[in-house]
mmCIF file of C-alpha atoms and ligand atoms in Angstrom:
data_model
loop_
_atom_site.group_PDB
_atom_site.id
_atom_site.type_symbol
_atom_site.label_atom_id
_atom_site.label_comp_id
_atom_site.label_asym_id
_atom_site.label_seq_id
_atom_site.Cartn_x
_atom_site.Cartn_y
_atom_site.Cartn_z
ATOM 1 C CA MET A 1 108.703 126.014 81.928
ATOM 2 C CA MET A 2 110.350 127.485 84.818
ATOM 3 C CA ILE A 3 108.629 123.702 86.539
ATOM 4 C CA ASN A 4 111.177 122.236 83.578
ATOM 5 C CA THR A 5 113.732 124.078 84.343
ATOM 6 C CA ILE A 6 112.777 123.012 88.234
ATOM 7 C CA HIS A 7 112.206 118.909 86.834
ATOM 8 C CA LEU A 8 116.597 119.365 84.628
ATOM 9 C CA CYS A 9 118.118 119.923 88.533
ATOM 10 C CA VAL A 10 115.774 116.952 90.120
ATOM 11 C CA ILE A 11 117.013 114.269 87.430
ATOM 12 C CA LYS A 12 120.926 115.554 87.497
ATOM 13 C CA SER A 13 120.851 115.931 91.228
ATOM 14 C CA PRO A 14 122.606 111.945 92.689
ATOM 15 C CA TYR A 15 120.922 113.209 95.406
ATOM 16 C CA LYS A 16 116.916 113.009 95.518
ATOM 17 C CA CYS A 17 116.209 114.051 99.127
ATOM 18 C CA THR A 18 118.838 117.602 99.401
ATOM 19 C CA CYS A 19 117.346 117.883 95.522
ATOM 20 C CA THR A 20 113.879 118.261 97.179
ATOM 21 C CA VAL A 21 114.747 121.545 99.874
ATOM 22 C CA ILE A 22 115.812 122.924 96.918
ATOM 23 C CA VAL A 23 113.616 122.317 94.594
ATOM 24 C CA SER A 24 111.133 123.768 97.543
ATOM 25 C CA GLU A 25 113.474 126.993 97.846
ATOM 26 C CA VAL A 26 113.328 127.205 93.776
ATOM 27 C CA ILE A 27 109.767 127.419 93.749
ATOM 28 C CA MET A 28 109.620 129.924 96.533
ATOM 29 C CA LYS A 29 113.036 132.310 95.407
ATOM 30 C CA ASN A 30 111.120 131.836 92.159
ATOM 31 C CA LYS A 31 107.599 133.474 93.521
ATOM 32 C CA GLU A 32 108.971 135.940 94.784
ATOM 33 C CA HIS A 33 110.535 137.028 91.194
ATOM 34 C CA THR A 34 108.899 135.991 88.550
ATOM 35 C CA ARG A 35 107.443 139.253 88.338
ATOM 36 C CA GLN A 36 110.243 141.773 88.216
ATOM 37 C CA VAL A 37 112.160 139.041 86.220
ATOM 38 C CA ARG A 38 109.121 138.528 83.719
ATOM 39 C CA ASP A 39 109.246 142.544 83.405
ATOM 40 C CA THR A 40 112.868 143.039 83.235
ATOM 41 C CA VAL A 41 112.921 140.718 80.321
ATOM 42 C CA VAL A 42 109.837 142.340 78.393
ATOM 43 C CA LYS A 43 111.390 145.516 79.020
ATOM 44 C CA LYS A 44 114.426 144.430 77.830
ATOM 45 C CA PHE A 45 112.975 142.277 74.462
ATOM 46 C CA LYS A 46 110.832 146.108 73.747
ATOM 47 C CA ALA A 47 114.474 148.035 74.378
ATOM 48 C CA GLY A 48 115.333 145.487 71.484
ATOM 49 C CA PHE A 49 117.651 142.459 72.379
ATOM 50 C CA GLY A 50 117.774 139.729 71.246
ATOM 51 C CA TYR A 51 116.932 136.427 73.706
ATOM 52 C CA LYS A 52 120.071 134.887 73.099
ATOM 53 C CA ASN A 53 121.036 138.456 74.518
ATOM 54 C CA ILE A 54 118.516 138.500 77.437
ATOM 55 C CA SER A 55 119.144 135.270 77.975
ATOM 56 C CA GLN A 56 122.984 136.171 79.199
ATOM 57 C CA ALA A 57 122.254 139.276 80.962
ATOM 58 C CA LEU A 58 119.562 137.778 83.039
ATOM 59 C CA ASN A 59 121.790 134.866 83.735
ATOM 60 C CA ILE A 60 117.885 132.109 82.908
ATOM 61 C CA PRO A 61 117.667 130.099 80.023
ATOM 62 C CA ARG A 62 116.869 131.270 76.503
ATOM 63 C CA SER A 63 113.883 128.513 76.480
ATOM 64 C CA THR A 64 112.498 130.510 79.591
ATOM 65 C CA VAL A 65 113.443 134.099 77.310
ATOM 66 C CA GLN A 66 111.566 133.125 74.948
ATOM 67 C CA ALA A 67 108.342 131.625 76.609
ATOM 68 C CA ILE A 68 107.493 135.116 78.301
ATOM 69 C CA ILE A 69 107.565 137.125 75.868
ATOM 70 C CA LEU A 70 105.456 134.119 74.047
ATOM 71 C CA LYS A 71 103.184 134.830 77.016
ATOM 72 C CA TRP A 72 103.424 138.641 77.366
ATOM 73 C CA LYS A 73 102.547 138.868 72.946
ATOM 74 C CA GLU A 74 99.992 136.930 73.917
ATOM 75 C CA TYR A 75 99.126 138.778 76.643
ATOM 76 C CA GLN A 76 99.800 141.439 77.082
ATOM 77 C CA THR A 77 100.728 141.093 80.675
ATOM 78 C CA THR A 78 103.323 139.190 82.777
ATOM 79 C CA ALA A 79 101.171 138.788 85.347
ATOM 80 C CA ASN A 80 100.446 135.001 86.430
ATOM 81 C CA LEU A 81 97.342 133.938 85.392
ATOM 82 C CA PRO A 82 95.143 131.732 86.321
ATOM 83 C CA ARG A 83 95.831 127.905 84.992
ATOM 84 C CA PRO A 84 92.866 128.054 82.463
ATOM 85 C CA GLY A 85 93.969 124.047 82.793
ATOM 86 C CA ARG A 86 93.765 122.393 79.145
ATOM 87 C CA PRO A 87 90.670 123.577 76.965
ATOM 88 C CA SER A 88 87.691 120.936 76.701
ATOM 89 C CA LYS A 89 88.206 119.426 73.620
ATOM 90 C CA LEU A 90 84.625 117.887 74.017
ATOM 91 C CA SER A 91 81.498 119.948 73.618
ATOM 92 C CA ALA A 92 79.331 119.436 77.324
ATOM 93 C CA HIS A 93 76.841 117.209 74.925
ATOM 94 C CA THR A 94 79.604 114.796 73.851
ATOM 95 C CA ARG A 95 80.297 114.895 77.734
ATOM 96 C CA ARG A 96 77.164 113.595 78.858
ATOM 97 C CA ARG A 97 76.831 111.549 76.476
ATOM 98 C CA LEU A 98 80.274 109.920 77.382
ATOM 99 C CA ILE A 99 79.585 109.207 80.864
ATOM 100 C CA ARG A 100 75.173 108.240 79.861
ATOM 101 C CA ASP A 101 76.525 105.547 77.889
ATOM 102 C CA ALA A 102 78.957 104.165 79.713
ATOM 103 C CA ALA A 103 76.215 104.108 83.090
ATOM 104 C CA LYS A 104 74.097 102.651 81.020
ATOM 105 C CA ARG A 105 75.670 99.873 79.306
ATOM 106 C CA PRO A 106 78.926 99.805 81.823
ATOM 107 C CA VAL A 107 81.016 97.138 80.177
ATOM 108 C CA ILE A 108 81.063 99.639 77.120
ATOM 109 C CA THR A 109 84.669 100.120 76.047
ATOM 110 C CA LEU A 110 87.500 102.999 75.433
ATOM 111 C CA ASP A 111 87.298 101.869 72.785
ATOM 112 C CA GLU A 112 83.865 101.998 71.475
ATOM 113 C CA LEU A 113 83.276 104.918 73.024
ATOM 114 C CA GLN A 114 85.679 107.318 72.150
ATOM 115 C CA ARG A 115 83.962 105.589 67.935
ATOM 116 C CA SER A 116 81.516 106.490 68.646
ATOM 117 C CA THR A 117 82.124 110.118 69.644
ATOM 118 C CA ALA A 118 83.772 110.481 66.459
ATOM 119 C CA GLU A 119 81.487 109.316 64.545
ATOM 120 C CA VAL A 120 79.353 112.585 66.139
ATOM 121 C CA GLY A 121 82.636 114.375 65.513
ATOM 122 C CA ASP A 122 84.015 115.167 68.661
ATOM 123 C CA SER A 123 86.939 113.467 68.306
ATOM 124 C CA VAL A 124 89.701 112.471 71.124
ATOM 125 C CA HIS A 125 92.406 110.500 72.640
ATOM 126 C CA ARG A 126 91.317 107.955 74.665
ATOM 127 C CA THR A 127 92.373 109.046 77.912
ATOM 128 C CA THR A 128 90.080 112.001 77.486
ATOM 129 C CA ILE A 129 87.269 110.701 77.838
ATOM 130 C CA SER A 130 88.798 108.290 80.286
ATOM 131 C CA ARG A 131 89.425 111.718 82.335
ATOM 132 C CA ILE A 132 86.218 112.975 81.074
ATOM 133 C CA LEU A 133 84.412 109.832 83.314
ATOM 134 C CA HIS A 134 86.745 109.287 86.298
ATOM 135 C CA LYS A 135 85.665 113.715 86.720
ATOM 136 C CA SER A 136 82.287 111.887 87.129
ATOM 137 C CA GLY A 137 82.997 109.089 89.365
ATOM 138 C CA LEU A 138 83.112 106.143 86.867
ATOM 139 C CA TYR A 139 87.155 104.144 87.104
ATOM 140 C CA GLY A 140 86.861 100.855 84.786
ATOM 141 C CA ARG A 141 87.181 98.053 87.007
ATOM 142 C CA VAL A 142 87.055 93.702 86.695
ATOM 143 C CA ALA A 143 83.291 93.316 86.592
ATOM 144 C CA ARG A 144 82.765 91.133 89.357
ATOM 145 C CA ARG A 145 82.112 87.525 87.723
ATOM 146 C CA LYS A 146 79.808 86.809 91.518
ATOM 147 C CA PRO A 147 77.150 88.706 92.868
ATOM 148 C CA PHE A 148 77.269 91.078 96.131
ATOM 149 C CA LEU A 149 75.494 89.483 98.312
ATOM 150 C CA LYS A 150 73.771 92.048 101.464
ATOM 151 C CA ASP A 151 73.325 90.699 104.134
ATOM 152 C CA ILE A 152 69.681 88.801 103.972
ATOM 153 C CA HIS A 153 70.730 87.644 100.977
ATOM 154 C CA LYS A 154 73.642 85.607 103.434
ATOM 155 C CA LYS A 155 70.745 84.783 105.513
ATOM 156 C CA CYS A 156 68.424 83.784 103.128
ATOM 157 C CA HIS A 157 71.171 81.700 101.226
ATOM 158 C CA LEU A 158 71.755 79.742 105.119
ATOM 159 C CA LYS A 159 68.233 78.920 105.143
ATOM 160 C CA PHE A 160 67.745 77.115 102.250
ATOM 161 C CA ALA A 161 70.959 75.634 103.686
ATOM 162 C CA THR A 162 70.001 74.717 106.308
ATOM 163 C CA SER A 163 66.390 74.165 105.348
ATOM 164 C CA HIS A 164 67.452 71.614 102.998
ATOM 165 C CA LEU A 165 70.420 69.887 103.858
ATOM 166 C CA GLY A 166 68.210 67.145 105.827
ATOM 167 C CA ASP A 167 66.667 66.549 102.540
ATOM 168 C CA THR A 168 67.349 62.818 100.952
ATOM 169 C CA PRO A 169 69.287 62.272 97.862
ATOM 170 C CA ASN A 170 65.836 61.243 96.755
ATOM 171 C CA MET A 171 64.131 64.714 97.121
ATOM 172 C CA TRP A 172 67.525 66.316 94.674
ATOM 173 C CA LYS A 173 67.341 63.987 92.085
ATOM 174 C CA LYS A 174 63.033 64.923 92.119
ATOM 175 C CA VAL A 175 64.290 68.832 91.584
ATOM 176 C CA LEU A 176 63.779 69.749 87.127
ATOM 177 C CA TRP A 177 66.720 73.099 87.174
ATOM 178 C CA SER A 178 66.354 75.693 85.117
ATOM 179 C CA ASP A 179 67.642 79.197 84.392
ATOM 180 C CA GLU A 180 68.456 81.805 81.082
ATOM 181 C CA THR A 181 71.576 82.457 80.207
ATOM 182 C CA LYS A 182 73.597 84.584 77.573
ATOM 183 C CA ILE A 183 75.855 83.079 75.055
ATOM 184 C CA GLU A 184 78.572 85.531 73.000
ATOM 185 C CA LEU A 185 79.929 84.799 69.740
ATOM 186 C CA PHE A 186 82.711 85.735 70.549
ATOM 187 C CA GLY A 187 82.806 85.685 74.208
ATOM 188 C CA ASN A 188 85.330 84.846 76.306
ATOM 189 C CA ASN A 189 86.020 84.103 80.131
ATOM 190 C CA ALA A 190 88.688 86.693 80.454
ATOM 191 C CA LYS A 191 88.415 89.783 82.662
ATOM 192 C CA ARG A 192 85.678 91.919 81.187
ATOM 193 C CA TYR A 193 86.035 95.918 82.370
ATOM 194 C CA VAL A 194 83.279 97.535 83.793
ATOM 195 C CA TRP A 195 82.533 101.371 84.133
ATOM 196 C CA ARG A 196 81.413 101.638 87.558
ATOM 197 C CA LYS A 197 81.283 104.285 90.435
ATOM 198 C CA SER A 198 83.906 102.996 93.042
ATOM 199 C CA ASN A 199 82.031 102.094 95.833
ATOM 200 C CA THR A 200 78.492 100.207 93.971
ATOM 201 C CA ALA A 201 78.623 97.069 94.358
ATOM 202 C CA GLU A 202 76.138 95.934 92.951
ATOM 203 C CA HIS A 203 75.988 92.234 90.061
ATOM 204 C CA THR A 204 77.256 93.302 87.015
ATOM 205 C CA ILE A 205 76.392 90.981 84.534
ATOM 206 C CA PRO A 206 79.396 90.395 81.955
ATOM 207 C CA THR A 207 77.059 90.836 78.662
ATOM 208 C CA VAL A 208 79.646 92.366 76.384
ATOM 209 C CA LYS A 209 79.082 92.217 72.884
ATOM 210 C CA HIS A 210 82.275 90.968 70.259
ATOM 211 C CA GLY A 211 80.291 92.800 67.922
ATOM 212 C CA GLY A 212 79.168 89.957 66.369
ATOM 213 C CA GLY A 213 76.782 88.905 69.189
ATOM 214 C CA SER A 214 74.675 86.926 71.549
ATOM 215 C CA ILE A 215 71.818 84.902 71.856
ATOM 216 C CA MET A 216 70.097 84.359 75.127
ATOM 217 C CA VAL A 217 68.833 80.362 76.341
ATOM 218 C CA TRP A 218 67.067 78.907 78.038
ATOM 219 C CA ALA A 219 68.313 75.304 79.288
ATOM 220 C CA CYS A 220 66.814 72.722 82.342
ATOM 221 C CA PHE A 221 67.926 69.122 83.279
ATOM 222 C CA SER A 222 68.261 66.698 86.515
ATOM 223 C CA SER A 223 69.796 64.332 87.275
ATOM 224 C CA ALA A 224 69.050 62.671 84.661
ATOM 225 C CA GLY A 225 70.192 64.288 82.061
ATOM 226 C CA THR A 226 69.873 67.472 80.354
ATOM 227 C CA GLY A 227 66.750 68.985 79.355
ATOM 228 C CA LYS A 228 65.876 70.283 76.067
ATOM 229 C CA MET A 229 67.527 74.178 75.782
ATOM 230 C CA VAL A 230 65.764 77.066 73.758
ATOM 231 C CA LYS A 231 66.893 80.641 72.626
ATOM 232 C CA ILE A 232 64.398 83.288 73.609
ATOM 233 C CA ASP A 233 63.480 85.977 70.901
ATOM 234 C CA GLY A 234 63.911 88.877 71.639
ATOM 235 C CA LYS A 235 63.168 90.376 75.366
ATOM 236 C CA MET A 236 61.513 87.974 77.638
ATOM 237 C CA ASP A 237 58.735 89.505 79.348
ATOM 238 C CA GLY A 238 56.370 87.503 82.022
ATOM 239 C CA ALA A 239 54.672 86.003 78.347
ATOM 240 C CA LYS A 240 57.547 84.809 76.602
ATOM 241 C CA TYR A 241 58.520 83.147 79.901
ATOM 242 C CA ARG A 242 55.076 81.027 79.953
ATOM 243 C CA THR A 243 55.215 80.193 76.391
ATOM 244 C CA ILE A 244 58.756 78.110 76.334
ATOM 245 C CA LEU A 245 57.656 76.400 79.727
ATOM 246 C CA GLU A 246 54.126 75.745 78.455
ATOM 247 C CA GLU A 247 56.324 74.630 75.344
ATOM 248 C CA ASN A 248 59.244 72.582 77.029
ATOM 249 C CA LEU A 249 58.744 72.575 80.315
ATOM 250 C CA MET A 250 56.900 69.333 80.931
ATOM 251 C CA GLU A 251 58.280 67.827 77.773
ATOM 252 C CA SER A 252 61.242 68.286 79.711
ATOM 253 C CA ALA A 253 60.083 66.166 82.645
ATOM 254 C CA LYS A 254 58.873 62.922 80.919
ATOM 255 C CA ASP A 255 62.440 63.134 78.639
ATOM 256 C CA LEU A 256 63.957 62.725 82.237
ATOM 257 C CA ARG A 257 61.551 60.165 84.071
ATOM 258 C CA LEU A 258 61.274 62.745 86.299
ATOM 259 C CA GLY A 259 57.373 61.581 86.805
ATOM 260 C CA ARG A 260 54.824 63.509 88.488
ATOM 261 C CA ARG A 261 55.768 64.725 91.935
ATOM 262 C CA PHE A 262 58.766 66.748 90.530
ATOM 263 C CA VAL A 263 60.341 70.379 91.505
ATOM 264 C CA PHE A 264 60.589 72.263 89.325
ATOM 265 C CA GLN A 265 63.838 75.541 90.344
ATOM 266 C CA GLN A 266 63.764 78.715 88.735
ATOM 267 C CA ASP A 267 65.313 81.557 90.294
ATOM 268 C CA ASN A 268 63.564 84.994 91.626
ATOM 269 C CA ASP A 269 63.569 86.781 88.938
ATOM 270 C CA PRO A 270 60.701 88.751 88.222
ATOM 271 C CA LYS A 271 59.850 87.521 85.288
ATOM 272 C CA HIS A 272 59.345 84.020 86.550
ATOM 273 C CA LYS A 273 57.330 85.335 89.317
ATOM 274 C CA ALA A 274 54.331 87.581 87.495
ATOM 275 C CA LYS A 275 50.849 86.043 88.764
ATOM 276 C CA SER A 276 50.090 84.340 86.123
ATOM 277 C CA THR A 277 52.973 82.570 85.349
ATOM 278 C CA MET A 278 52.919 81.213 89.052
ATOM 279 C CA GLU A 279 49.284 80.996 88.442
ATOM 280 C CA TRP A 280 50.345 78.111 85.799
ATOM 281 C CA PHE A 281 52.319 76.235 87.668
ATOM 282 C CA LYS A 282 48.825 75.174 90.613
ATOM 283 C CA ASN A 283 46.918 74.685 87.265
ATOM 284 C CA LYS A 284 49.534 72.395 86.042
ATOM 285 C CA HIS A 285 49.869 70.858 90.400
ATOM 286 C CA ILE A 286 53.903 71.552 89.093
ATOM 287 C CA GLN A 287 55.488 72.472 92.335
ATOM 288 C CA VAL A 288 58.063 75.018 92.322
ATOM 289 C CA LEU A 289 61.237 75.468 94.625
ATOM 290 C CA GLU A 290 61.698 77.675 97.254
ATOM 291 C CA TRP A 291 64.425 79.848 96.015
ATOM 292 C CA PRO A 292 66.818 82.274 97.582
ATOM 293 C CA SER A 293 67.887 85.352 95.717
ATOM 294 C CA GLN A 294 70.887 85.901 94.168
ATOM 295 C CA SER A 295 72.426 82.772 94.369
ATOM 296 C CA PRO A 296 72.991 81.204 91.553
ATOM 297 C CA ASP A 297 76.074 78.707 93.590
ATOM 298 C CA LEU A 298 73.280 76.914 94.845
ATOM 299 C CA ASN A 299 72.571 76.227 91.504
ATOM 300 C CA PRO A 300 73.710 73.727 89.520
ATOM 301 C CA ILE A 301 72.835 74.257 86.532
ATOM 302 C CA GLU A 302 75.402 77.397 87.237
ATOM 303 C CA ASN A 303 78.161 74.820 86.613
ATOM 304 C CA LEU A 304 76.899 72.916 83.131
ATOM 305 C CA TRP A 305 75.974 76.735 81.398
ATOM 306 C CA LYS A 306 79.869 77.639 82.140
ATOM 307 C CA GLU A 307 81.272 73.662 80.591
ATOM 308 C CA LEU A 308 78.478 74.420 77.701
ATOM 309 C CA LYS A 309 80.045 77.893 77.263
ATOM 310 C CA THR A 310 83.717 76.831 76.752
ATOM 311 C CA ALA A 311 82.406 73.318 74.084
ATOM 312 C CA VAL A 312 80.362 75.760 72.699
ATOM 313 C CA HIS A 313 83.459 78.315 71.725
ATOM 314 C CA LYS A 314 86.018 75.676 70.634
ATOM 315 C CA CYS A 315 83.119 74.597 67.943
ATOM 316 C CA SER A 316 84.373 78.336 66.812
ATOM 317 C CA PRO A 317 80.638 79.443 65.375
ATOM 318 C CA SER A 318 80.709 81.589 62.513
ATOM 319 C CA ASN A 319 77.276 83.468 62.772
ATOM 320 C CA LEU A 320 74.391 83.070 65.481
ATOM 321 C CA THR A 321 73.158 80.364 63.794
ATOM 322 C CA GLU A 322 75.686 78.116 63.263
ATOM 323 C CA LEU A 323 75.875 79.810 67.179
ATOM 324 C CA GLU A 324 72.566 78.367 68.640
ATOM 325 C CA LEU A 325 73.727 75.186 66.441
ATOM 326 C CA PHE A 326 76.074 74.513 68.832
ATOM 327 C CA CYS A 327 74.730 74.883 72.494
ATOM 328 C CA LYS A 328 71.384 72.793 71.445
ATOM 329 C CA GLU A 329 74.371 70.500 70.537
ATOM 330 C CA GLU A 330 77.568 70.326 73.148
ATOM 331 C CA TRP A 331 73.960 70.849 75.338
ATOM 332 C CA GLU A 332 72.777 67.703 74.679
ATOM 333 C CA LYS A 333 76.232 65.765 74.503
ATOM 334 C CA ILE A 334 76.082 66.261 78.656
ATOM 335 C CA SER A 335 76.292 63.341 79.324
ATOM 336 C CA VAL A 336 74.203 61.792 82.416
ATOM 337 C CA SER A 337 76.835 60.141 84.167
ATOM 338 C CA ARG A 338 78.060 64.467 84.433
ATOM 339 C CA CYS A 339 74.146 65.425 85.498
ATOM 340 C CA ALA A 340 73.707 62.557 88.142
ATOM 341 C CA LYS A 341 77.442 63.893 89.829
ATOM 342 C CA LEU A 342 76.166 67.531 90.405
ATOM 343 C CA ILE A 343 73.539 66.616 92.266
ATOM 344 C CA GLU A 344 74.662 63.810 94.018
ATOM 345 C CA THR A 345 76.582 66.157 95.629
ATOM 346 C CA TYR A 346 73.959 68.581 95.811
ATOM 347 C CA PRO A 347 74.512 68.334 99.803
ATOM 348 C CA LYS A 348 78.141 69.507 99.254
ATOM 349 C CA ARG A 349 76.735 72.500 98.235
ATOM 350 C CA LEU A 350 74.934 73.228 101.365
ATOM 351 C CA THR A 351 78.121 72.500 103.850
ATOM 352 C CA ALA A 352 79.489 74.628 101.869
ATOM 353 C CA VAL A 353 76.734 77.378 102.030
ATOM 354 C CA ILE A 354 75.900 76.982 105.240
ATOM 355 C CA ALA A 355 80.389 76.812 106.266
ATOM 356 C CA ALA A 356 80.711 80.080 104.802
ATOM 357 C CA LYS A 357 78.067 81.837 106.443
ATOM 358 C CA GLY A 358 75.470 81.861 103.916
ATOM 359 C CA GLY A 359 78.072 83.502 101.817
ATOM 360 C CA ALA A 360 79.805 82.807 98.393
ATOM 361 C CA THR A 361 81.034 79.391 97.765
ATOM 362 C CA LYS A 362 83.474 77.823 95.661
ATOM 363 C CA TYR A 363 80.575 76.611 93.154
HETATM 364 C C1 NAG B 401 124.153 142.549 74.951
HETATM 365 O O1 NAG B 401 124.108 143.844 74.069
HETATM 366 C C2 NAG B 401 124.383 144.815 74.384
HETATM 367 C C3 NAG B 401 123.592 145.927 73.011
HETATM 368 O O2 NAG B 401 124.104 145.531 71.359
HETATM 369 C C4 NAG B 401 125.143 144.485 74.513
HETATM 370 O O3 NAG B 401 126.327 145.920 75.233
HETATM 371 C C5 NAG B 401 125.811 143.647 75.813
HETATM 372 O O4 NAG B 401 126.748 143.767 75.806
HETATM 373 C C6 NAG B 401 124.307 142.142 75.063
HETATM 374 N N1 NAG B 401 125.031 141.412 76.052
HETATM 375 C C7 NAG B 401 125.477 140.077 76.209
HETATM 376 C C8 NAG B 401 125.266 139.397 77.324
HETATM 377 O O5 NAG B 401 125.757 139.523 74.759
HETATM 378 C C1 NAG B 402 76.363 80.380 59.163
HETATM 379 O O1 NAG B 402 77.555 80.158 58.431
HETATM 380 C C2 NAG B 402 77.656 78.469 57.960
HETATM 381 C C3 NAG B 402 78.330 78.176 57.893
HETATM 382 O O2 NAG B 402 79.656 78.839 57.932
HETATM 383 C C4 NAG B 402 76.792 78.815 56.686
HETATM 384 O O3 NAG B 402 77.040 78.142 56.205
HETATM 385 C C5 NAG B 402 75.873 79.862 56.821
HETATM 386 O O4 NAG B 402 75.168 79.689 56.007
HETATM 387 C C6 NAG B 402 75.923 80.721 58.050
HETATM 388 N N1 NAG B 402 74.673 81.776 57.341
HETATM 389 C C7 NAG B 402 74.076 82.534 57.552
HETATM 390 C C8 NAG B 402 72.976 83.070 57.891
HETATM 391 O O5 NAG B 402 75.142 83.848 57.222
#
């Protein structure tokens, strides 16, 4: 209450700088006198004087008198008590759960956290939740769109770029590029916030579910156009990946007339690099392009993913069945010339990587 009084003084004073000095003096004086003043207030109150009378006699605001009396009634003392802070509205269990949820799914929103805590009977304001997360070192940050490149990754990118810079355009025409991506039903490309420790810089994949869910697809393409696209049902593992390759790789290569001696590109996901998968490639005499880790900039399919997602969301799919249908339709619609252009300009991409010393590029 005393503090409130001082604030009023700050606001009213037209001289900010001078006022700062006054404020600190007031606080100092308060520290010296408050206990005494408070004792006098209580004594007078006990003697039967009213708030107004005490306020006038001691020249302190009535609200202050009232606060002193209330506190004295509650604690039976006028001593300075340690500030208890705001009492915790959440149980320790709920707090742990909040922190665990945000760490496990960094893209979870405050609203979602609020709803889930309300479900277990702890209804609190969102600011309370964010305060708890801050205390544990988790802050809302804009999700990184690109992976954080460690020096080792940059080195590998640079090595890849320099070693392939001399490749003929024909070599790139023989590559079948592949990747998996998640497509959201109600996705948007807006900035996305994630919970993360201030200094961590790991790649944050935007995998938010906007209620409607999402699907995961695998697809491939070459300079001659888009290959097959399949929806991945359930969790992807090595065996599932091999099945996808089994059912789609050779057929796509054939459709795109890549010939027998084509090169297959995939990233270094452990599911792609499983021993049995590598053996499968060997048995099929499929050459696999040695690929640097953490290098979406180097995979031209990333550009197609972006264009595909924009096109699909323009169709406004209303459920996951439609989403899959539109994905496949829009994938097929991507023109051969678009694919050819991406591959024609591939050497430019390599020079950009070299110029960036292996770091991130505009691609
Ligand atoms: C407070 O009350 C006492 C006793 O009724 C009275 O003598 C005194 O004048 C009052 N003081 C003020 C400031 O009203
Ligand atoms: C998905 O939406 C389409 C168009 O609104 C509808 O015809 C179809 O029945 C829906 N499918 C499911 C599984 O809800």
